[in-house]
């Protein structure tokens, strides 16, 4: 495939010198156009537009009408204008500095005999290479911007899909929790009713996280105090009579990742249900859930003012709640301990705001 012959526009009011430039550069593989004034050169450039009709311009300084610097300024204002080599007979270096600052690609001093033509050829070649590099850089930058736009669009689409997934999962889990509630309500045996109620609470704890993510601005975190408030409200609605009427929450606004929020919610559900079943054998009493930050750690405490260690072991207990709390505590890398100074029962979990290092096995006090 043959390479296209580059076209140079020579703007100079000296016709004889223009013919020397024409002959010299034609021998070197250029097509040369001549404009006798700045106005004529500007018209040719505008007419060529961005179609590639003119590849490089050689522009003389001293001309009647528009001089070289004035013409250069107008050339630079034309979108897609070709590179300009500024040519002058003056030895004044300040002209070169002014021309280069105005946008000229190169500068050289001419003579009346045409000895500068080889230098003009070199300057034109350099200007063309510079223009090609500039074009390649602009195309690369445009591709980078386009890639960023595509990435932003994909990220927005991914976020929308994640919201929809969380919405659907939350709804499905809520349906399961509702079915468990209906089944528990119709169960005749107390142990079956209790098992179904416990299962409902565990499912609801997970469903609440997905509902939070669907409505949150940030899909990567859950505001823990708001999540726990909704979770405890679910427990109040699901309880029979007034056994959870005095269930309270005192929590600082803390954000953690969704997986750890699920673990916290399940632990709270298990320990609250444990207190409901065993803390007050003769009725109902206060159950308090507290979440406080202590530096990089979070302290979660569930306490009651019930019988404490005087509670009798329930022979029907399977220990499932204790195993679930232990598993979730391991997931959080949390330490779990009972407060011996509290008159009732106070279970405390301490864990980092964010995961730190490998998890350790934990023990929990729950039934």
mmCIF file of C-alpha atoms in Angstrom:
data_model
loop_
_atom_site.group_PDB
_atom_site.id
_atom_site.type_symbol
_atom_site.label_atom_id
_atom_site.label_comp_id
_atom_site.label_asym_id
_atom_site.label_seq_id
_atom_site.Cartn_x
_atom_site.Cartn_y
_atom_site.Cartn_z
ATOM 1 C CA UNK A 1 0.000 0.000 0.000
ATOM 2 C CA UNK A 2 1.538 3.355 -1.063
ATOM 3 C CA UNK A 3 1.943 6.055 1.555
ATOM 4 C CA UNK A 4 0.156 9.329 0.811
ATOM 5 C CA UNK A 5 2.362 12.217 -0.340
ATOM 6 C CA UNK A 6 2.436 14.861 2.415
ATOM 7 C CA UNK A 7 1.343 18.374 1.462
ATOM 8 C CA UNK A 8 3.178 21.471 2.691
ATOM 9 C CA UNK A 9 1.644 24.938 2.437
ATOM 10 C CA UNK A 10 4.336 27.602 2.054
ATOM 11 C CA UNK A 11 3.074 31.080 3.001
ATOM 12 C CA UNK A 12 5.452 33.796 1.772
ATOM 13 C CA UNK A 13 5.060 36.892 -0.379
ATOM 14 C CA UNK A 14 8.417 36.104 -2.089
ATOM 15 C CA UNK A 15 7.364 34.187 -5.235
ATOM 16 C CA UNK A 16 10.901 33.359 -6.342
ATOM 17 C CA UNK A 17 11.751 31.822 -2.980
ATOM 18 C CA UNK A 18 8.467 29.934 -3.023
ATOM 19 C CA UNK A 19 9.481 28.319 -6.348
ATOM 20 C CA UNK A 20 12.802 27.229 -4.821
ATOM 21 C CA UNK A 21 10.936 25.676 -1.888
ATOM 22 C CA UNK A 22 8.570 23.950 -4.315
ATOM 23 C CA UNK A 23 11.417 22.390 -6.313
ATOM 24 C CA UNK A 24 13.475 21.459 -3.247
ATOM 25 C CA UNK A 25 10.686 19.800 -1.301
ATOM 26 C CA UNK A 26 9.073 18.145 -4.342
ATOM 27 C CA UNK A 27 12.354 16.269 -4.861
ATOM 28 C CA UNK A 28 12.089 15.135 -1.251
ATOM 29 C CA UNK A 29 8.608 13.665 -1.703
ATOM 30 C CA UNK A 30 6.366 16.602 -0.798
ATOM 31 C CA UNK A 31 3.529 18.274 -2.609
ATOM 32 C CA UNK A 32 3.902 22.040 -2.142
ATOM 33 C CA UNK A 33 1.151 24.672 -2.215
ATOM 34 C CA UNK A 34 1.967 28.388 -2.191
ATOM 35 C CA UNK A 35 0.069 31.285 -0.615
ATOM 36 C CA UNK A 36 1.385 34.807 -1.203
ATOM 37 C CA UNK A 37 -0.155 36.312 1.942
ATOM 38 C CA UNK A 38 -1.362 35.398 5.392
ATOM 39 C CA UNK A 39 -4.969 35.941 4.369
ATOM 40 C CA UNK A 40 -4.616 33.599 1.385
ATOM 41 C CA UNK A 41 -2.904 30.960 3.513
ATOM 42 C CA UNK A 42 -5.674 31.102 6.130
ATOM 43 C CA UNK A 43 -8.301 30.668 3.428
ATOM 44 C CA UNK A 44 -6.528 27.579 2.050
ATOM 45 C CA UNK A 45 -6.226 26.075 5.545
ATOM 46 C CA UNK A 46 -9.878 26.714 6.348
ATOM 47 C CA UNK A 47 -10.920 25.275 2.981
ATOM 48 C CA UNK A 48 -8.869 22.124 3.614
ATOM 49 C CA UNK A 49 -10.515 21.776 7.043
ATOM 50 C CA UNK A 50 -9.796 18.560 8.886
ATOM 51 C CA UNK A 51 -9.770 16.350 5.766
ATOM 52 C CA UNK A 52 -5.985 16.184 5.671
ATOM 53 C CA UNK A 53 -5.603 18.376 2.602
ATOM 54 C CA UNK A 54 -2.694 20.267 4.217
ATOM 55 C CA UNK A 55 -0.303 18.351 6.467
ATOM 56 C CA UNK A 56 2.185 21.038 7.508
ATOM 57 C CA UNK A 57 2.617 24.802 7.043
ATOM 58 C CA UNK A 58 5.809 26.805 6.543
ATOM 59 C CA UNK A 59 5.046 30.425 7.497
ATOM 60 C CA UNK A 60 7.170 33.480 6.716
ATOM 61 C CA UNK A 61 7.412 36.294 9.270
ATOM 62 C CA UNK A 62 7.556 39.484 7.201
ATOM 63 C CA UNK A 63 4.611 39.880 4.787
ATOM 64 C CA UNK A 64 2.316 42.757 3.829
ATOM 65 C CA UNK A 65 -1.078 42.698 5.533
ATOM 66 C CA UNK A 66 -1.068 40.011 8.196
ATOM 67 C CA UNK A 67 2.504 39.277 9.289
ATOM 68 C CA UNK A 68 3.668 35.829 10.280
ATOM 69 C CA UNK A 69 2.904 36.100 14.016
ATOM 70 C CA UNK A 70 -0.606 37.444 13.370
ATOM 71 C CA UNK A 71 -1.235 34.677 10.830
ATOM 72 C CA UNK A 72 0.130 32.063 13.227
ATOM 73 C CA UNK A 73 -2.266 33.210 15.940
ATOM 74 C CA UNK A 74 -5.236 32.775 13.600
ATOM 75 C CA UNK A 75 -4.004 29.387 12.352
ATOM 76 C CA UNK A 76 -3.818 28.110 15.941
ATOM 77 C CA UNK A 77 -7.454 29.127 16.429
ATOM 78 C CA UNK A 78 -8.622 26.852 13.578
ATOM 79 C CA UNK A 79 -9.829 23.432 14.841
ATOM 80 C CA UNK A 80 -7.622 20.635 13.537
ATOM 81 C CA UNK A 81 -5.069 23.081 12.078
ATOM 82 C CA UNK A 82 -1.839 21.523 10.735
ATOM 83 C CA UNK A 83 1.505 22.077 12.529
ATOM 84 C CA UNK A 84 3.413 25.247 11.629
ATOM 85 C CA UNK A 85 7.135 25.752 10.999
ATOM 86 C CA UNK A 86 7.912 29.447 11.499
ATOM 87 C CA UNK A 87 10.376 30.884 8.951
ATOM 88 C CA UNK A 88 12.064 34.283 9.089
ATOM 89 C CA UNK A 89 15.115 36.086 7.758
ATOM 90 C CA UNK A 90 15.633 37.793 11.134
ATOM 91 C CA UNK A 91 18.345 36.683 13.536
ATOM 92 C CA UNK A 92 16.341 38.057 16.469
ATOM 93 C CA UNK A 93 15.849 35.146 18.888
ATOM 94 C CA UNK A 94 12.914 36.887 20.563
ATOM 95 C CA UNK A 95 10.855 36.243 17.423
ATOM 96 C CA UNK A 96 11.579 32.526 17.715
ATOM 97 C CA UNK A 97 10.523 32.504 21.363
ATOM 98 C CA UNK A 98 7.313 34.399 20.551
ATOM 99 C CA UNK A 99 6.481 32.051 17.664
ATOM 100 C CA UNK A 100 7.076 28.916 19.710
ATOM 101 C CA UNK A 101 4.976 30.277 22.565
ATOM 102 C CA UNK A 102 2.197 31.047 20.081
ATOM 103 C CA UNK A 103 2.094 27.401 19.003
ATOM 104 C CA UNK A 104 4.663 26.939 16.264
ATOM 105 C CA UNK A 105 6.096 23.419 16.099
ATOM 106 C CA UNK A 106 9.561 24.612 15.015
ATOM 107 C CA UNK A 107 11.520 27.671 13.940
ATOM 108 C CA UNK A 108 14.282 28.302 11.403
ATOM 109 C CA UNK A 109 16.112 31.174 9.701
ATOM 110 C CA UNK A 110 15.845 31.404 5.903
ATOM 111 C CA UNK A 111 18.119 32.859 3.246
ATOM 112 C CA UNK A 112 17.365 34.219 -0.212
ATOM 113 C CA UNK A 113 19.330 31.486 -2.022
ATOM 114 C CA UNK A 114 17.266 28.589 -0.626
ATOM 115 C CA UNK A 115 20.076 27.002 1.367
ATOM 116 C CA UNK A 116 17.583 26.626 4.259
ATOM 117 C CA UNK A 117 15.389 24.219 2.270
ATOM 118 C CA UNK A 118 17.077 21.009 3.625
ATOM 119 C CA UNK A 119 16.547 22.405 7.131
ATOM 120 C CA UNK A 120 12.917 23.134 6.252
ATOM 121 C CA UNK A 121 12.530 19.540 5.137
ATOM 122 C CA UNK A 122 13.919 18.290 8.457
ATOM 123 C CA UNK A 123 11.702 20.707 10.402
ATOM 124 C CA UNK A 124 8.628 19.657 8.411
ATOM 125 C CA UNK A 125 9.360 15.981 9.053
ATOM 126 C CA UNK A 126 9.773 16.687 12.783
ATOM 127 C CA UNK A 127 6.541 18.698 12.869
ATOM 128 C CA UNK A 128 4.655 15.862 11.187
ATOM 129 C CA UNK A 129 6.024 13.309 13.643
ATOM 130 C CA UNK A 130 5.126 15.606 16.529
ATOM 131 C CA UNK A 131 1.604 16.014 15.169
ATOM 132 C CA UNK A 132 1.244 12.239 14.812
ATOM 133 C CA UNK A 133 2.395 11.732 18.396
ATOM 134 C CA UNK A 134 -0.013 14.404 19.607
ATOM 135 C CA UNK A 135 -2.862 12.773 17.699
ATOM 136 C CA UNK A 136 -1.969 9.363 19.110
ATOM 137 C CA UNK A 137 -1.852 10.822 22.630
ATOM 138 C CA UNK A 138 -5.251 12.482 22.197
ATOM 139 C CA UNK A 139 -6.732 9.254 20.832
ATOM 140 C CA UNK A 140 -5.261 7.330 23.781
ATOM 141 C CA UNK A 141 -6.667 9.863 26.247
ATOM 142 C CA UNK A 142 -10.042 9.690 24.518
ATOM 143 C CA UNK A 143 -9.955 5.896 24.800
ATOM 144 C CA UNK A 144 -9.056 6.170 28.491
ATOM 145 C CA UNK A 145 -11.997 8.513 29.073
ATOM 146 C CA UNK A 146 -14.268 6.196 27.095
ATOM 147 C CA UNK A 147 -13.033 3.211 29.130
ATOM 148 C CA UNK A 148 -13.708 5.107 32.355
ATOM 149 C CA UNK A 149 -17.201 5.942 31.140
ATOM 150 C CA UNK A 150 -17.811 2.312 30.238
ATOM 151 C CA UNK A 151 -16.495 1.214 33.633
ATOM 152 C CA UNK A 152 -18.731 3.745 35.410
ATOM 153 C CA UNK A 153 -21.739 2.514 33.433
ATOM 154 C CA UNK A 154 -20.911 -1.115 34.262
ATOM 155 C CA UNK A 155 -20.424 -0.235 37.932
ATOM 156 C CA UNK A 156 -23.791 1.546 38.002
ATOM 157 C CA UNK A 157 -25.438 -1.442 36.323
ATOM 158 C CA UNK A 158 -23.757 -3.819 38.779
ATOM 159 C CA UNK A 159 -24.969 -1.738 41.719
ATOM 160 C CA UNK A 160 -28.499 -1.768 40.334
ATOM 161 C CA UNK A 161 -28.363 -5.546 39.921
ATOM 162 C CA UNK A 162 -27.007 -5.972 43.460
ATOM 163 C CA UNK A 163 -29.837 -3.848 44.820
ATOM 164 C CA UNK A 164 -32.345 -5.951 42.933
ATOM 165 C CA UNK A 165 -30.737 -9.163 44.199
ATOM 166 C CA UNK A 166 -30.814 -7.892 47.789
ATOM 167 C CA UNK A 167 -34.419 -6.823 47.314
ATOM 168 C CA UNK A 168 -35.470 -10.224 45.994
ATOM 169 C CA UNK A 169 -33.475 -12.154 48.602
ATOM 170 C CA UNK A 170 -34.867 -9.977 51.396
ATOM 171 C CA UNK A 171 -38.415 -10.502 50.164
ATOM 172 C CA UNK A 172 -37.927 -14.256 49.830
ATOM 173 C CA UNK A 173 -36.477 -14.533 53.329
ATOM 174 C CA UNK A 174 -39.292 -12.419 54.716
ATOM 175 C CA UNK A 175 -41.818 -14.769 53.105
ATOM 176 C CA UNK A 176 -40.041 -17.731 54.721
ATOM 177 C CA UNK A 177 -40.085 -15.961 58.098
ATOM 178 C CA UNK A 178 -43.809 -15.252 57.713
ATOM 179 C CA UNK A 179 -44.503 -18.899 56.858
ATOM 180 C CA UNK A 180 -42.569 -20.006 59.925
ATOM 181 C CA UNK A 181 -44.581 -17.555 62.029
ATOM 182 C CA UNK A 182 -47.864 -18.944 60.688
ATOM 183 C CA UNK A 183 -46.696 -22.487 61.323
ATOM 184 C CA UNK A 184 -45.620 -21.584 64.859
ATOM 185 C CA UNK A 185 -48.984 -19.970 65.551
ATOM 186 C CA UNK A 186 -50.822 -23.151 64.566
ATOM 187 C CA UNK A 187 -48.458 -25.573 66.333
ATOM 188 C CA UNK A 188 -50.007 -27.430 69.253
ATOM 189 C CA UNK A 189 -46.801 -28.514 70.973
ATOM 190 C CA UNK A 190 -44.808 -25.864 72.855
ATOM 191 C CA UNK A 191 -41.423 -27.239 71.815
ATOM 192 C CA UNK A 192 -42.447 -27.173 68.138
ATOM 193 C CA UNK A 193 -43.781 -23.652 68.522
ATOM 194 C CA UNK A 194 -40.527 -22.538 70.191
ATOM 195 C CA UNK A 195 -38.352 -24.174 67.519
ATOM 196 C CA UNK A 196 -40.304 -22.545 64.711
ATOM 197 C CA UNK A 197 -40.209 -19.158 66.440
ATOM 198 C CA UNK A 198 -36.444 -19.413 66.868
ATOM 199 C CA UNK A 199 -36.008 -20.352 63.217
ATOM 200 C CA UNK A 200 -38.196 -17.415 62.199
ATOM 201 C CA UNK A 201 -36.019 -15.002 64.168
ATOM 202 C CA UNK A 202 -32.850 -16.322 62.556
ATOM 203 C CA UNK A 203 -34.278 -15.956 59.072
ATOM 204 C CA UNK A 204 -35.594 -12.463 59.875
ATOM 205 C CA UNK A 205 -32.133 -11.385 61.076
ATOM 206 C CA UNK A 206 -30.653 -12.227 57.682
ATOM 207 C CA UNK A 207 -33.611 -10.732 55.787
ATOM 208 C CA UNK A 208 -33.170 -7.414 57.597
ATOM 209 C CA UNK A 209 -29.603 -7.089 56.281
ATOM 210 C CA UNK A 210 -30.745 -7.567 52.681
ATOM 211 C CA UNK A 211 -33.549 -5.039 53.129
ATOM 212 C CA UNK A 212 -31.024 -2.578 54.545
ATOM 213 C CA UNK A 213 -28.706 -3.061 51.564
ATOM 214 C CA UNK A 214 -31.570 -2.531 49.114
ATOM 215 C CA UNK A 215 -32.384 0.901 50.563
ATOM 216 C CA UNK A 216 -28.833 1.958 51.463
ATOM 217 C CA UNK A 217 -26.676 4.309 49.427
ATOM 218 C CA UNK A 218 -23.682 2.075 50.172
ATOM 219 C CA UNK A 219 -23.986 -1.596 49.249
ATOM 220 C CA UNK A 220 -20.763 -2.437 51.065
ATOM 221 C CA UNK A 221 -21.808 -1.512 54.597
ATOM 222 C CA UNK A 222 -24.726 -1.650 57.028
ATOM 223 C CA UNK A 223 -25.474 0.998 59.671
ATOM 224 C CA UNK A 224 -25.536 -1.320 62.650
ATOM 225 C CA UNK A 225 -27.676 0.724 65.051
ATOM 226 C CA UNK A 226 -30.437 1.138 62.444
ATOM 227 C CA UNK A 227 -30.260 -2.558 61.565
ATOM 228 C CA UNK A 228 -30.525 -3.628 65.213
ATOM 229 C CA UNK A 229 -33.441 -1.250 65.769
ATOM 230 C CA UNK A 230 -35.383 -2.880 62.903
ATOM 231 C CA UNK A 231 -34.382 -6.356 64.078
ATOM 232 C CA UNK A 232 -35.654 -5.773 67.604
ATOM 233 C CA UNK A 233 -38.877 -4.321 66.224
ATOM 234 C CA UNK A 234 -39.347 -7.580 64.286
ATOM 235 C CA UNK A 235 -38.801 -9.524 67.516
ATOM 236 C CA UNK A 236 -41.363 -7.399 69.356
ATOM 237 C CA UNK A 237 -43.968 -7.991 66.656
ATOM 238 C CA UNK A 238 -43.342 -11.726 66.605
ATOM 239 C CA UNK A 239 -43.533 -12.192 70.399
ATOM 240 C CA UNK A 240 -46.675 -13.425 72.083
ATOM 241 C CA UNK A 241 -48.181 -11.256 74.817
ATOM 242 C CA UNK A 242 -45.894 -8.649 76.394
ATOM 243 C CA UNK A 243 -42.759 -10.721 76.926
ATOM 244 C CA UNK A 244 -40.738 -8.295 74.760
ATOM 245 C CA UNK A 245 -42.564 -5.097 75.597
ATOM 246 C CA UNK A 246 -39.564 -3.908 77.620
ATOM 247 C CA UNK A 247 -36.936 -4.783 74.999
ATOM 248 C CA UNK A 248 -34.692 -1.723 74.524
ATOM 249 C CA UNK A 249 -31.761 -0.745 72.347
ATOM 250 C CA UNK A 250 -28.959 1.731 73.021
ATOM 251 C CA UNK A 251 -26.520 1.755 70.106
ATOM 252 C CA UNK A 252 -24.013 4.141 68.577
ATOM 253 C CA UNK A 253 -24.095 4.735 64.795
ATOM 254 C CA UNK A 254 -21.532 2.272 63.450
ATOM 255 C CA UNK A 255 -21.053 0.898 59.926
ATOM 256 C CA UNK A 256 -19.783 -2.636 59.288
ATOM 257 C CA UNK A 257 -19.776 -4.968 56.291
ATOM 258 C CA UNK A 258 -22.957 -6.971 55.542
ATOM 259 C CA UNK A 259 -21.508 -10.407 56.428
ATOM 260 C CA UNK A 260 -20.500 -9.237 59.899
ATOM 261 C CA UNK A 261 -23.848 -7.471 60.333
ATOM 262 C CA UNK A 262 -25.604 -10.814 59.711
ATOM 263 C CA UNK A 263 -23.448 -12.453 62.394
ATOM 264 C CA UNK A 264 -24.240 -9.664 64.891
ATOM 265 C CA UNK A 265 -27.960 -9.876 64.119
ATOM 266 C CA UNK A 266 -28.101 -13.635 64.604
ATOM 267 C CA UNK A 267 -26.212 -13.361 67.914
ATOM 268 C CA UNK A 268 -28.598 -10.679 69.149
ATOM 269 C CA UNK A 269 -31.584 -12.775 68.095
ATOM 270 C CA UNK A 270 -30.283 -15.859 69.951
ATOM 271 C CA UNK A 271 -29.358 -14.044 73.154
ATOM 272 C CA UNK A 272 -32.580 -12.025 73.282
ATOM 273 C CA UNK A 273 -34.672 -15.158 72.752
ATOM 274 C CA UNK A 274 -32.593 -16.887 75.424
ATOM 275 C CA UNK A 275 -33.386 -14.073 77.873
ATOM 276 C CA UNK A 276 -37.075 -14.183 76.956
ATOM 277 C CA UNK A 277 -37.244 -17.897 77.688
ATOM 278 C CA UNK A 278 -35.173 -18.112 80.866
ATOM 279 C CA UNK A 279 -34.565 -14.725 82.541
ATOM 280 C CA UNK A 280 -38.057 -14.189 83.930
ATOM 281 C CA UNK A 281 -39.773 -17.492 84.764
ATOM 282 C CA UNK A 282 -42.732 -15.732 86.384
ATOM 283 C CA UNK A 283 -43.475 -13.209 83.633
ATOM 284 C CA UNK A 284 -41.754 -10.490 81.626
ATOM 285 C CA UNK A 285 -38.956 -8.093 82.427
ATOM 286 C CA UNK A 286 -36.519 -5.675 80.825
ATOM 287 C CA UNK A 287 -34.020 -6.900 78.236
ATOM 288 C CA UNK A 288 -31.409 -4.408 77.064
ATOM 289 C CA UNK A 289 -29.230 -4.498 73.945
ATOM 290 C CA UNK A 290 -26.268 -2.110 73.950
ATOM 291 C CA UNK A 291 -23.666 -1.368 71.263
ATOM 292 C CA UNK A 292 -20.747 0.950 72.023
ATOM 293 C CA UNK A 293 -17.474 1.701 70.260
ATOM 294 C CA UNK A 294 -14.197 1.536 72.137
ATOM 295 C CA UNK A 295 -11.440 2.681 69.806
ATOM 296 C CA UNK A 296 -11.162 0.141 66.994
ATOM 297 C CA UNK A 297 -13.330 -2.325 68.921
ATOM 298 C CA UNK A 298 -17.088 -2.682 69.278
ATOM 299 C CA UNK A 299 -18.725 -3.917 72.479
ATOM 300 C CA UNK A 300 -22.105 -5.643 72.144
ATOM 301 C CA UNK A 301 -23.899 -6.445 75.395
ATOM 302 C CA UNK A 302 -27.252 -8.163 75.964
ATOM 303 C CA UNK A 303 -28.410 -8.007 79.585
ATOM 304 C CA UNK A 304 -31.447 -8.719 81.701
ATOM 305 C CA UNK A 305 -32.322 -8.309 85.355
ATOM 306 C CA UNK A 306 -33.675 -11.831 85.759
ATOM 307 C CA UNK A 307 -32.680 -14.877 87.738
ATOM 308 C CA UNK A 308 -29.159 -15.076 86.347
ATOM 309 C CA UNK A 309 -27.224 -18.191 87.363
ATOM 310 C CA UNK A 310 -30.180 -19.417 89.379
ATOM 311 C CA UNK A 311 -31.980 -20.484 86.201
ATOM 312 C CA UNK A 312 -32.677 -24.193 86.004
ATOM 313 C CA UNK A 313 -31.545 -26.075 82.943
ATOM 314 C CA UNK A 314 -34.369 -26.858 80.546
ATOM 315 C CA UNK A 315 -34.230 -30.588 79.722
ATOM 316 C CA UNK A 316 -35.786 -29.826 76.331
ATOM 317 C CA UNK A 317 -32.926 -27.509 75.326
ATOM 318 C CA UNK A 318 -30.886 -28.760 72.372
ATOM 319 C CA UNK A 319 -28.027 -26.288 72.807
ATOM 320 C CA UNK A 320 -28.611 -25.068 69.244
ATOM 321 C CA UNK A 321 -28.608 -21.413 70.321
ATOM 322 C CA UNK A 322 -25.274 -21.804 72.092
ATOM 323 C CA UNK A 323 -23.709 -23.432 69.031
ATOM 324 C CA UNK A 324 -25.073 -20.714 66.744
ATOM 325 C CA UNK A 325 -23.712 -17.925 68.951
ATOM 326 C CA UNK A 326 -20.323 -19.651 69.096
ATOM 327 C CA UNK A 327 -20.236 -20.011 65.292
ATOM 328 C CA UNK A 328 -21.198 -16.379 64.692
ATOM 329 C CA UNK A 329 -18.696 -15.177 67.295
ATOM 330 C CA UNK A 330 -15.978 -17.102 65.461
ATOM 331 C CA UNK A 331 -17.053 -15.389 62.245
ATOM 332 C CA UNK A 332 -16.635 -12.013 63.981
ATOM 333 C CA UNK A 333 -13.401 -13.073 65.720
ATOM 334 C CA UNK A 334 -15.186 -11.929 68.888
ATOM 335 C CA UNK A 335 -14.426 -12.632 72.521
ATOM 336 C CA UNK A 336 -17.558 -13.690 74.426
ATOM 337 C CA UNK A 337 -17.861 -13.509 78.182
ATOM 338 C CA UNK A 338 -20.434 -13.219 80.946
ATOM 339 C CA UNK A 339 -20.309 -10.312 83.413
ATOM 340 C CA UNK A 340 -19.997 -11.933 86.892
ATOM 341 C CA UNK A 341 -20.802 -8.670 88.688
ATOM 342 C CA UNK A 342 -24.246 -8.318 87.111
ATOM 343 C CA UNK A 343 -27.192 -9.503 89.217
ATOM 344 C CA UNK A 344 -29.004 -10.965 86.219
ATOM 345 C CA UNK A 345 -27.322 -12.094 83.009
ATOM 346 C CA UNK A 346 -25.046 -9.896 80.921
ATOM 347 C CA UNK A 347 -23.328 -11.408 77.887
ATOM 348 C CA UNK A 348 -20.623 -9.264 76.284
ATOM 349 C CA UNK A 349 -19.041 -9.642 72.866
ATOM 350 C CA UNK A 350 -16.017 -7.616 71.866
ATOM 351 C CA UNK A 351 -14.868 -7.536 68.240
ATOM 352 C CA UNK A 352 -13.073 -5.312 65.764
ATOM 353 C CA UNK A 353 -14.933 -2.876 63.505
ATOM 354 C CA UNK A 354 -13.198 -4.541 60.578
ATOM 355 C CA UNK A 355 -11.706 -8.053 60.352
ATOM 356 C CA UNK A 356 -8.146 -8.186 61.704
ATOM 357 C CA UNK A 357 -6.040 -11.304 61.244
ATOM 358 C CA UNK A 358 -7.122 -14.947 61.357
ATOM 359 C CA UNK A 359 -10.192 -15.826 63.380
ATOM 360 C CA UNK A 360 -9.939 -17.647 66.713
ATOM 361 C CA UNK A 361 -12.340 -20.181 68.190
ATOM 362 C CA UNK A 362 -14.717 -18.725 70.749
ATOM 363 C CA UNK A 363 -17.127 -19.926 73.372
ATOM 364 C CA UNK A 364 -20.502 -18.407 74.154
ATOM 365 C CA UNK A 365 -22.959 -18.561 76.982
ATOM 366 C CA UNK A 366 -26.399 -19.103 75.484
ATOM 367 C CA UNK A 367 -28.836 -21.939 75.300
#
